[in-house]
Short mmCIF file of C-alpha atoms and ligand atoms in Angstrom, two decimals:
data_model
loop_
_atom_site.label_atom_id
_atom_site.label_comp_id
_atom_site.label_asym_id
_atom_site.label_seq_id
_atom_site.Cartn_x
_atom_site.Cartn_y
_atom_site.Cartn_z
CA UNK G 1102 -8.47 -13.62 -23.31
CA UNK G 1103 -7.44 -17.07 -22.24
CA UNK G 1104 -8.79 -16.98 -18.60
CA UNK G 1105 -7.02 -19.95 -17.02
CA UNK G 1106 -3.78 -18.97 -18.65
CA UNK G 1107 -4.00 -15.46 -17.13
CA UNK G 1108 -4.98 -16.86 -13.70
CA UNK G 1109 -2.25 -19.54 -13.57
CA UNK G 1110 0.44 -17.24 -14.90
CA UNK G 1111 -0.17 -14.74 -12.08
CA UNK G 1112 -0.47 -17.56 -9.67
CA UNK G 1113 -4.03 -17.00 -8.39
CA UNK G 1114 -5.67 -19.57 -6.12
CA UNK G 1115 -9.24 -18.76 -6.93
CA UNK G 1116 -11.20 -16.17 -8.86
CA UNK G 1117 -14.98 -15.90 -8.34
CA UNK G 1118 -17.42 -14.38 -10.76
CA UNK G 1119 -20.44 -13.36 -8.68
CA UNK G 1120 -23.55 -12.70 -10.61
CA UNK G 1121 -27.23 -11.74 -9.59
CA UNK G 1122 -30.37 -10.62 -11.44
CA UNK G 1123 -32.28 -8.89 -8.60
CA UNK G 1124 -30.64 -6.69 -7.98
CA UNK G 1125 -28.33 -6.79 -11.13
CA UNK G 1126 -24.88 -7.21 -9.88
CA UNK G 1127 -21.53 -8.38 -11.53
CA UNK G 1128 -18.52 -8.63 -9.30
CA UNK G 1129 -15.21 -10.40 -9.52
CA UNK G 1130 -13.41 -11.49 -6.37
CA UNK G 1131 -9.75 -12.43 -6.82
CA UNK G 1132 -8.01 -14.53 -4.24
CA UNK G 1133 -4.33 -14.49 -5.06
CA UNK G 1134 -2.61 -16.34 -2.24
CA UNK G 1135 -3.76 -17.46 1.26
CA UNK G 1136 -0.52 -19.17 2.34
CA UNK G 1137 0.09 -16.59 5.17
CA UNK G 1138 -3.57 -15.95 6.02
CA UNK G 1139 -6.89 -14.93 4.92
CA UNK G 1140 -6.80 -12.86 1.66
CA UNK G 1141 -7.13 -9.10 2.52
CA UNK G 1142 -7.93 -6.45 -0.15
CA UNK G 1143 -10.38 -3.58 -0.56
CA UNK G 1144 -13.37 -3.55 -2.95
CA UNK G 1145 -13.43 -1.18 -5.84
CA UNK G 1146 -16.61 -0.13 -7.73
CA UNK G 1147 -15.94 1.06 -11.05
CA UNK G 1148 -17.64 1.40 -14.39
CA UNK G 1149 -15.06 -0.70 -16.48
CA UNK G 1150 -15.19 -0.43 -20.11
CA UNK G 1151 -15.51 -4.09 -20.35
CA UNK G 1152 -15.31 -7.33 -18.22
CA UNK G 1153 -11.70 -8.05 -19.34
CA UNK G 1154 -10.45 -4.74 -17.95
CA UNK G 1155 -12.36 -5.47 -14.64
CA UNK G 1156 -10.70 -8.90 -14.35
CA UNK G 1157 -7.17 -7.56 -15.33
CA UNK G 1158 -7.53 -4.97 -12.49
CA UNK G 1159 -8.66 -7.50 -9.89
CA UNK G 1160 -5.99 -10.01 -10.80
CA UNK G 1161 -3.23 -7.29 -10.70
CA UNK G 1162 -4.21 -5.61 -7.46
CA UNK G 1163 -4.85 -8.81 -5.69
CA UNK G 1164 -1.29 -10.12 -6.51
CA UNK G 1165 -0.05 -6.74 -5.19
CA UNK G 1166 -1.86 -7.28 -1.90
CA UNK G 1167 -0.11 -10.54 -1.41
CA UNK G 1168 3.49 -8.98 -1.76
CA UNK G 1169 2.15 -6.04 0.55
CA UNK G 1170 1.09 -8.27 3.37
CA UNK G 1171 4.20 -10.62 3.01
CA UNK G 1172 6.52 -7.53 3.11
CA UNK G 1173 4.40 -6.13 6.11
CA UNK G 1174 5.07 -9.47 7.98
CA UNK G 1175 1.44 -9.94 8.91
CA UNK G 1176 -0.46 -13.26 8.59
CA UNK G 1177 -2.57 -12.13 5.77
CA UNK G 1178 -2.78 -12.98 1.93
CA UNK G 1179 -3.58 -11.07 -1.06
CA UNK G 1180 -7.17 -10.43 -2.54
CA UNK G 1181 -9.20 -7.89 -4.37
CA UNK G 1182 -12.68 -7.42 -5.52
CA UNK G 1183 -14.22 -5.22 -8.06
CA UNK G 1184 -17.87 -4.41 -8.56
CA UNK G 1185 -18.62 -3.56 -12.25
CA UNK G 1186 -21.11 -0.64 -11.89
CA UNK G 1187 -21.53 2.89 -12.59
CA UNK G 1188 -21.21 4.82 -9.12
CA UNK G 1189 -24.50 6.46 -9.92
CA UNK G 1190 -26.33 3.14 -9.95
CA UNK G 1191 -24.93 2.00 -6.49
CA UNK G 1192 -27.83 1.05 -4.44
CA UNK G 1193 -28.27 -0.47 -0.80
CA UNK G 1194 -29.68 -3.65 -2.48
CA UNK G 1195 -26.60 -3.94 -4.52
CA UNK G 1196 -24.27 -3.50 -1.51
CA UNK G 1197 -26.46 -6.18 0.47
CA UNK G 1198 -26.16 -8.67 -2.37
CA UNK G 1199 -22.33 -8.06 -2.57
CA UNK G 1200 -22.13 -8.46 1.30
CA UNK G 1201 -23.83 -11.91 0.91
CA UNK G 1202 -21.28 -13.09 -1.56
CA UNK G 1203 -18.41 -12.11 0.76
CA UNK G 1204 -20.16 -13.94 3.56
CA UNK G 1205 -20.28 -17.06 1.66
CA UNK G 1206 -16.55 -17.07 1.52
CA UNK G 1207 -16.59 -17.57 5.23
CA UNK G 1208 -13.46 -15.50 5.88
CA UNK G 1209 -11.27 -16.66 3.24
CA UNK G 1210 -11.53 -12.95 1.89
CA UNK G 1211 -11.69 -9.80 4.05
CA UNK G 1212 -12.52 -6.56 2.39
CA UNK G 1213 -12.90 -2.84 2.97
CA UNK G 1214 -13.33 0.36 1.15
CA UNK G 1215 -11.72 1.51 -2.11
CA UNK G 1216 -12.62 3.64 -5.12
CA UNK G 1217 -16.35 4.76 -5.26
CA UNK G 1218 -17.18 3.20 -1.85
CA UNK G 1219 -17.62 5.14 1.37
CA UNK G 1220 -17.55 4.31 5.08
CA UNK G 1221 -21.29 4.31 5.03
CA UNK G 1222 -21.34 1.66 2.09
CA UNK G 1223 -18.92 -0.54 4.15
CA UNK G 1224 -21.46 -0.36 7.00
CA UNK G 1225 -24.25 -1.49 4.67
CA UNK G 1226 -22.14 -4.30 3.48
CA UNK G 1227 -21.42 -5.40 7.13
CA UNK G 1228 -25.08 -6.01 7.69
CA UNK G 1229 -24.70 -9.10 5.55
CA UNK G 1230 -21.03 -10.22 6.55
CA UNK G 1231 -18.68 -9.76 9.31
CA UNK G 1232 -15.78 -9.98 6.97
CA UNK G 1233 -15.33 -6.30 6.32
CA UNK G 1234 -12.88 -3.82 7.98
CA UNK G 1235 -13.17 -0.14 8.55
CA UNK G 1236 -16.83 -0.30 9.61
CA UNK G 1237 -15.96 1.80 12.66
CA UNK G 1238 -12.40 3.12 12.87
CA UNK G 1239 -11.33 1.65 16.34
CA UNK G 1240 -8.00 3.31 15.99
CA UNK G 1241 -8.91 6.83 14.76
CA UNK G 1242 -7.66 6.25 11.36
CA UNK G 1243 -4.54 4.77 9.77
CA UNK G 1244 -2.59 7.91 9.12
CA UNK G 1245 -0.36 8.12 12.24
CA UNK G 1246 0.81 4.48 11.88
CA UNK G 1247 1.31 5.01 8.07
CA UNK G 1248 3.45 8.16 8.81
CA UNK G 1249 5.42 6.29 11.38
CA UNK G 1250 6.27 3.55 8.92
CA UNK G 1251 7.38 6.10 6.37
CA UNK G 1252 9.51 7.72 9.00
CA UNK G 1253 11.17 4.41 9.80
CA UNK G 1254 11.60 3.79 6.12
CA UNK G 1255 13.44 7.18 5.78
CA UNK G 1256 15.68 6.15 8.66
CA UNK G 1257 16.57 2.78 6.95
CA UNK G 1258 17.26 4.49 3.55
CA UNK G 1259 19.61 7.03 5.22
CA UNK G 1260 21.47 4.27 6.97
CA UNK G 1261 21.86 2.46 3.58
CA UNK G 1262 22.46 5.32 1.18
CA UNK G 1263 24.03 8.11 3.34
CA UNK G 1264 25.63 5.72 5.97
CA UNK G 1265 24.25 7.72 8.88
CA UNK G 1266 21.57 7.29 11.51
CA UNK G 1267 21.20 10.96 12.37
CA UNK G 1268 18.53 13.06 10.68
CA UNK G 1269 19.84 16.28 11.95
CA UNK G 1270 20.31 18.65 9.16
CA UNK G 1271 19.08 16.09 6.54
CA UNK G 1272 16.94 17.79 3.80
CA UNK G 1273 13.53 16.29 3.02
CA UNK G 1274 11.21 17.53 0.18
CA UNK G 1275 7.63 16.45 1.04
CA UNK G 1276 4.78 16.53 -1.61
CA UNK G 1277 1.59 16.60 -0.03
CA UNK G 1278 0.53 17.65 3.64
CA UNK G 1279 -2.58 15.58 4.15
CA UNK G 1280 -3.21 13.12 6.95
CA UNK G 1281 0.09 11.20 6.36
CA UNK G 1282 2.20 14.13 5.28
CA UNK G 1283 1.61 16.23 8.27
CA UNK G 1284 2.48 13.50 10.85
CA UNK G 1285 5.57 12.69 8.93
CA UNK G 1286 6.57 16.45 9.03
CA UNK G 1287 6.28 16.33 12.86
CA UNK G 1288 8.63 13.14 13.21
CA UNK G 1289 11.18 14.73 10.86
CA UNK G 1290 11.08 18.21 12.52
CA UNK G 1291 11.47 16.51 15.95
CA UNK G 1292 14.52 14.72 14.82
CA UNK G 1293 16.09 17.73 13.46
CA UNK G 1294 15.49 17.30 9.74
CA UNK G 1295 15.03 20.37 7.48
CA UNK G 1296 11.79 20.39 5.59
CA UNK G 1297 10.93 21.67 2.03
CA UNK G 1298 7.22 21.23 1.51
CA UNK G 1299 4.51 21.68 -1.09
CA UNK G 1300 0.81 21.17 -1.46
CA UNK G 1301 -2.01 22.41 -3.68
CA UNK G 1302 -3.70 23.67 -0.65
CA UNK G 1303 -2.32 27.08 0.47
CA UNK G 1304 -3.62 26.69 4.00
CA UNK G 1305 -1.82 23.32 4.54
CA UNK G 1306 1.44 24.83 3.42
CA UNK G 1307 1.19 27.82 5.76
CA UNK G 1308 0.31 25.58 8.73
CA UNK G 1309 3.42 23.43 8.26
CA UNK G 1310 5.58 26.46 7.69
CA UNK G 1311 4.44 27.89 10.94
CA UNK G 1312 4.49 24.89 13.06
CA UNK G 1313 7.66 23.18 11.69
CA UNK G 1314 9.56 25.97 10.06
CA UNK G 1315 9.33 24.39 6.69
CA UNK G 1316 10.28 26.22 3.41
CA UNK G 1317 7.30 26.19 1.04
CA UNK G 1318 7.91 25.73 -2.77
CA UNK G 1319 5.47 25.68 -5.61
CA UNK G 1320 4.10 22.05 -6.55
CA UNK G 1321 6.10 21.68 -9.77
CA UNK G 1322 9.43 22.92 -7.96
CA UNK G 1323 9.41 19.94 -5.35
CA UNK G 1324 11.18 17.49 -7.52
CA UNK G 1325 14.28 19.70 -8.22
CA UNK G 1326 14.79 20.61 -4.68
CA UNK G 1327 18.51 20.27 -3.33
CA UNK G 1328 17.33 17.64 -0.94
CA UNK G 1329 18.65 14.39 0.37
CA UNK G 1330 15.23 12.78 0.38
CA UNK G 1331 12.13 13.16 -1.77
CA UNK G 1332 8.93 12.08 -0.20
CA UNK G 1333 5.76 11.79 -2.28
CA UNK G 1334 2.85 11.71 0.03
CA UNK G 1335 0.08 13.12 -2.27
CA UNK G 1336 -0.90 11.18 -5.54
CA UNK G 1337 0.33 8.24 -7.61
CA UNK G 1338 2.12 8.36 -10.92
CA UNK G 1339 4.58 11.09 -10.03
CA UNK G 1340 7.74 9.18 -10.73
CA UNK G 1341 7.76 9.19 -14.49
CA UNK G 1342 10.08 10.41 -17.44
CA UNK G 1343 9.45 14.07 -16.95
CA UNK G 1344 9.95 14.02 -13.24
CA UNK G 1345 12.80 11.46 -12.67
CA UNK G 1346 15.46 13.57 -14.58
CA UNK G 1347 14.65 16.63 -12.29
CA UNK G 1348 15.05 14.79 -8.95
CA UNK G 1349 18.16 15.66 -7.07
CA UNK G 1350 17.67 13.65 -4.09
CA UNK G 1351 19.30 10.21 -3.75
CA UNK G 1352 16.51 8.69 -1.76
CA UNK G 1353 12.81 8.33 -2.51
CA UNK G 1354 10.61 7.50 0.49
CA UNK G 1355 7.00 8.35 0.69
CA UNK G 1356 3.40 7.09 1.40
CA UNK G 1357 1.62 7.65 -1.83
CA UNK G 1358 0.41 4.59 -3.67
CA UNK G 1359 1.47 3.66 -7.19
CA UNK G 1360 4.37 6.20 -7.38
CA UNK G 1361 5.94 4.82 -10.53
CA UNK G 1362 4.28 5.80 -13.67
CA UNK G 1363 5.35 2.58 -15.34
CA UNK G 1364 6.74 -0.05 -12.86
CA UNK G 1365 9.62 -1.59 -14.99
CA UNK G 1366 10.75 1.44 -16.84
CA UNK G 1367 10.71 3.93 -14.27
CA UNK G 1368 12.04 1.56 -11.46
CA UNK G 1369 15.09 1.08 -13.75
CA UNK G 1370 15.46 4.64 -14.44
CA UNK G 1371 15.72 5.35 -10.59
CA UNK G 1372 18.21 2.68 -10.10
CA UNK G 1373 20.35 3.79 -13.12
CA UNK G 1374 20.49 7.20 -11.45
CA UNK G 1375 21.64 5.51 -8.15
CA UNK G 1376 18.36 6.78 -6.45
CA UNK G 1377 17.49 4.47 -3.47
CA UNK G 1378 13.66 3.95 -3.96
CA UNK G 1379 11.66 2.55 -1.11
CA UNK G 1380 8.92 0.55 -2.88
CA UNK G 1381 5.59 2.42 -2.01
CA UNK G 1382 3.76 -0.81 -0.92
CA UNK G 1383 6.47 -1.71 1.57
CA UNK G 1384 7.01 1.77 3.17
CA UNK G 1385 3.32 2.64 3.34
CA UNK G 1386 2.34 -0.76 4.81
CA UNK G 1387 1.42 0.90 8.02
CA UNK G 1388 -2.15 1.38 6.85
CA UNK G 1389 -2.67 -2.16 6.20
CA UNK G 1390 -0.97 -3.21 9.47
CA UNK G 1391 -3.46 -0.79 11.18
CA UNK G 1392 -6.44 -2.41 9.51
CA UNK G 1393 -5.26 -5.78 10.40
CA UNK G 1394 -4.89 -4.79 13.97
CA UNK G 1395 -8.39 -3.44 14.00
CA UNK G 1396 -9.66 -6.65 12.73
CA UNK G 1397 -7.91 -8.69 15.35
CA UNK G 1398 -8.79 -6.30 18.29
CA UNK G 1399 -6.99 -2.92 18.28
CA UNK G 1400 -4.02 -2.34 20.48
CA UNK G 1401 -2.09 0.84 19.51
CA UNK G 1402 1.04 -0.43 21.01
CA UNK G 1403 1.05 -3.60 19.11
CA UNK G 1404 0.20 -1.89 15.81
CA UNK G 1405 3.10 0.49 16.12
CA UNK G 1406 5.39 -2.29 17.03
CA UNK G 1407 4.60 -4.35 13.96
CA UNK G 1408 5.22 -1.34 11.79
CA UNK G 1409 8.88 -1.23 13.06
CA UNK G 1410 9.57 -4.35 10.89
CA UNK G 1411 9.36 -2.05 7.77
CA UNK G 1412 12.76 -0.74 8.74
CA UNK G 1413 14.47 -4.32 8.52
CA UNK G 1414 12.48 -5.41 5.41
CA UNK G 1415 13.73 -2.23 3.61
CA UNK G 1416 17.36 -2.84 4.49
CA UNK G 1417 16.95 -6.37 3.37
CA UNK G 1418 15.38 -5.12 0.09
CA UNK G 1419 18.30 -2.49 -0.50
CA UNK G 1420 20.88 -5.12 0.22
CA UNK G 1421 19.43 -7.70 -2.18
CA UNK G 1422 18.74 -5.18 -5.02
CA UNK G 1423 22.53 -4.20 -4.74
CA UNK G 1424 23.67 -7.78 -4.63
CA UNK G 1425 21.55 -8.94 -7.49
CA UNK G 1426 21.58 -5.77 -9.50
CA UNK G 1427 17.89 -5.58 -9.64
CA UNK G 1428 15.43 -2.76 -8.76
CA UNK G 1429 14.27 -2.47 -5.25
CA UNK G 1430 10.67 -3.08 -6.48
CA UNK G 1431 12.01 -6.46 -7.90
CA UNK G 1432 13.87 -7.19 -4.73
CA UNK G 1433 10.81 -6.61 -2.70
CA UNK G 1434 8.74 -9.09 -4.71
CA UNK G 1435 11.36 -11.73 -4.37
CA UNK G 1436 11.48 -11.27 -0.44
CA UNK G 1437 7.70 -11.56 -0.36
CA UNK G 1438 7.80 -14.64 -2.50
CA UNK G 1439 10.59 -16.15 -0.33
CA UNK G 1440 8.52 -15.52 2.74
CA UNK G 1441 5.64 -17.24 1.09
CA UNK G 1442 7.47 -20.29 0.03
CA UNK G 1443 9.08 -20.62 3.29
CA UNK G 1444 5.66 -20.75 4.99
CA UNK G 1445 4.44 -23.30 2.37
CA UNK G 1446 7.42 -25.50 3.12
CA UNK G 1447 6.56 -25.42 6.78
CA UNK G 1448 2.97 -26.38 6.27
CA UNK G 1449 4.06 -29.30 3.90
CA UNK G 1450 6.55 -30.89 6.40
CA UNK G 1451 5.20 -34.21 7.76
CA UNK G 1452 4.08 -33.95 11.23
CA UNK G 1453 6.09 -35.72 13.89
CA UNK G 1454 3.86 -37.86 16.02
CA UNK G 1455 4.97 -39.53 19.19
CA UNK G 1456 3.62 -43.05 19.74
CA UNK G 1457 2.55 -43.93 23.25
CA UNK G 1458 3.15 -47.34 24.15
P1 LIG K 2030 -4.70 13.15 1.91
O1 LIG K 2030 -5.81 13.03 0.78
O2 LIG K 2030 -5.05 13.33 3.33
O3 LIG K 2030 -3.50 14.08 1.58
C1 LIG K 2030 -2.98 14.17 0.23
C2 LIG K 2030 -2.47 15.72 0.14
O4 LIG K 2030 -1.84 15.84 -1.21
C3 LIG K 2030 -3.64 16.67 0.16
O5 LIG K 2030 -3.18 17.77 1.05
C4 LIG K 2030 -3.66 17.34 -1.22
O6 LIG K 2030 -4.03 18.67 -1.33
C5 LIG K 2030 -2.28 17.13 -1.57
N1 LIG K 2030 -1.99 17.05 -3.12
C6 LIG K 2030 -2.83 16.53 -4.12
N2 LIG K 2030 -2.37 16.66 -5.19
C7 LIG K 2030 -1.16 17.27 -5.04
C8 LIG K 2030 -0.17 17.83 -6.09
N3 LIG K 2030 0.02 17.64 -7.30
N4 LIG K 2030 1.03 18.41 -5.40
C9 LIG K 2030 0.98 18.60 -4.14
N5 LIG K 2030 0.17 18.26 -3.28
C10 LIG K 2030 -0.87 17.63 -3.61
O7 LIG K 2030 -4.08 11.61 1.68
P2 LIG K 2030 -3.20 10.87 2.83
O8 LIG K 2030 -4.23 10.01 3.69
O9 LIG K 2030 -2.27 11.77 3.52
O10 LIG K 2030 -2.34 9.91 1.93
C11 LIG K 2030 -1.41 10.41 1.22
C12 LIG K 2030 -1.00 9.21 0.16
O11 LIG K 2030 -0.57 8.11 0.83
C13 LIG K 2030 -2.21 8.79 -0.97
O12 LIG K 2030 -1.61 8.57 -2.01
C14 LIG K 2030 -2.74 7.67 -0.16
O13 LIG K 2030 -3.28 6.71 -1.10
C15 LIG K 2030 -1.35 7.06 0.41
N6 LIG K 2030 -1.61 6.10 1.59
C16 LIG K 2030 -2.12 6.70 2.55
C17 LIG K 2030 -2.31 5.77 3.73
C18 LIG K 2030 -3.03 6.22 5.01
O14 LIG K 2030 -2.95 5.57 6.06
N7 LIG K 2030 -3.69 7.40 4.95
C19 LIG K 2030 -1.85 4.45 3.71
C20 LIG K 2030 -1.24 4.03 2.63
C21 LIG K 2030 -1.13 4.87 1.41
#
């Protein structure tokens, strides 16, 4: 693997290899872009098969965070950290050592909890650094804000695809009735949408059936529902070569992360079928916006207001994708890159100074 080629091809500013002997720690912190603000990205602890796999994950995920923050219109950049370790060997000493690496970056990188780290672990890391988020959830959790963003995304998508602003009678098939799915059902129900829902938990489906009059279907039947919108709010990878041909909805708008099995192949399959796909990292950015607001001092009203921009950004994405005959995912990346280069140009402009005689 040619290290610098990889880093420069993906446009990273800095990649740090953190190593210590006592305790034994190997971590990689990838800072992709800080033009818009400090790099934000959660830390993943994972027993990678080799160091190359760990580096690839950090590089790929940190670039994704740059796009996500830029599309969310928050003054933050993209980063990601991976600790190469077996979760069984996770110790407080290791977390303390990791926290010291973060602190040394002095705020250039702000992190939180991802795979194999718990809120308790984040609290341990925070003993060494103030640059962690999610230590105490000041907002009561991100799900309500995320669900509001998804609801606005659905409104943008029906305006673009169905040429209506009215959700009355619009049929929405929702996969997953967890923290986000349930709040989303409530917004849709209050605006007159008809709900078709599924979850692997029988209790959750029954609750939503009773509260919102939803029709419950089996998990494997959710794709082929005669619905206007399919809203994946459960797990990733569910838009793939098996499921896409079954989808009858003309809009896909949901909270789940990494919905496309293979980004290029399945993004293209959706656009060839004239399905308007809301890129997951744009429509579910309410979570990141919420975390960002916790960091700067939480104000619920401000957090919800910032989420409103998801509506306009998605309309911009749909229009660009149509004009340039590209997928919505590619259009979203272009818009993120435009926002970053605009900010770079402003920073590089010569300062006008007034001479006082
Ligand atoms: P959650 O764990 O509370 O809910 C997920 C639900 O999906 C659960 O009820 C689970 O039983 C169900 N489920 C799992 N597999 C299923 C399947 N095969 N078919 C049907 N249902 C299935 O999670 P959440 O917080 O509601 O988040 C939902 C998705 O959105 C996740 O992919 C998450 O990564 C993503 N997301 C969440 C937030 C947030 O603020 N919580 C922010 C951004 C992205």
